Amino acid sequence: MKSSAARRVQDDLKDTVGPAQAPRNSGISSISEIAWGTHICVFYETKQDLLDANFLYLKAGLEGNEFCVWAISDPITEADARNALRRSVPDLDERLDAGQIEFIAGTDWYLRGGEFDLQRITGGWHNKLRLALAKGYEGMRVSGNAFWIGTNHFQEFTEYERELDRSLAGQKMVVLCTYSLSESRIVDLLDVARAHQFTIARRCGDWEFLETPGRKYTRQTKQEVAEVNGDICSKSFPGHDTLTSRERNVLGELVRGCSSKEIARQLGIVPRTVEFHRANLLKKVGARSTIDLVRIVLGE
């Protein structure tokens, strides 16, 4: 059964998929569907957990006509990666020959010549995406293993993760970043989790959702939101019947006067997702601005 955290993530991801944007199969059983632009963090316990998480995720991408890239580093080799994926993708060699999947060495990609260059890395991903779209692929799916835990490059890569998260907005690209639980300090776990849209752990073959501080409602906040949402549901305004449950939650927070960052923190989503819902609300209600939206909803 899915945990409450898993259900919240699933509901949020479903709500971010518009009619012109078909959901993608994540390959992760407890999540199922994801939207383009999704940035996932997976903490793994063993080498086998790392391989299992990746081959499920990448297999789904290959079957969905996506261009896939696996950036590999210790504790696995390219041979490990190919063998793990080949067991579930019998025609892997044909897909390799066709150029649908690429295995790259993580250190060569991220630290070319021993130098870290944030713009070169993120620009490199987007260049690969442009080429993939030009070849007729639906989009691009990336997996990269974090070899920089415990090194003097950690802070640079944490900033890279934040920049990557921002740069994925509106792009037909999904990214899975994998981190070793055994090599991560508590402070690392928190920094990494905050740089991703959501974080899960792969342990002994099972998936677990992780939540960071600030991603849970307090009892008082829940009560306030319930009261505002109940008041909104009792009102009739243009587009009222077309709103999704997540849009109603965001609308309730807007009526309470919360900012995008505050709404994101309260709902356990990212500010970009809040802006997506805000734009949908403006369109559905026929409002020119957030102030106009609140005025229409409250009947003022």
C-alpha angles and dihedrals in degrees: 000000000000119000120237088255091052091050091050091051091047092049091048093049092048091051092053092058110092127200091265093048115068115209119250126229107246095198086227108115098211093052103032103173128040135176128240110271094040115149113197131187120203123188111202131197104199138021089252091053088053092050093045094051092050101045092050091049096044095042088059090051094051091049089050092056093251126147106243131204125187114193104201133202139148133344088039134046130213088257090056090050095048093047093049093049095042091061091065099028106051093181093052093124091054090050090049091051090049090052096241094129132034131192114205133179108252097216092050092050099043101032105031108182089358091292127120114220114174096192093048091053098046091040089052092056093050092047089054089049092053091051091047092052091047089055091054101259118145091236141300134290121197134188123186130177117221106236091163097078108123094013131110088254094066097101091046091052092046088058088047090055090052092048091047090051090054094045094054092070110119094000126124091234137105125195133201117194118193126205131183113243093205093055097043124093120215091255089051091052091054096045092048095045092052091053092059134063091239139349133220136173130225108210127166091339095310131108121230127184118225126205126200126213112282094033097094131077118241116228090251092051092049090053093048092049092047091052093049093044090048090052091048092049090054092057129080118220136147111295093010094134094048098059120112121225091256092050089052090052092050091045090052090054091047090053088052088056098249123157123235091259092050092048091049091051093048095047096040094240135111124268090245090061090050090054090050091055092043090055091049091049092051090050096045095045094039095237126155096211142358091268090051089047093054091045092053094045093049091044094237 
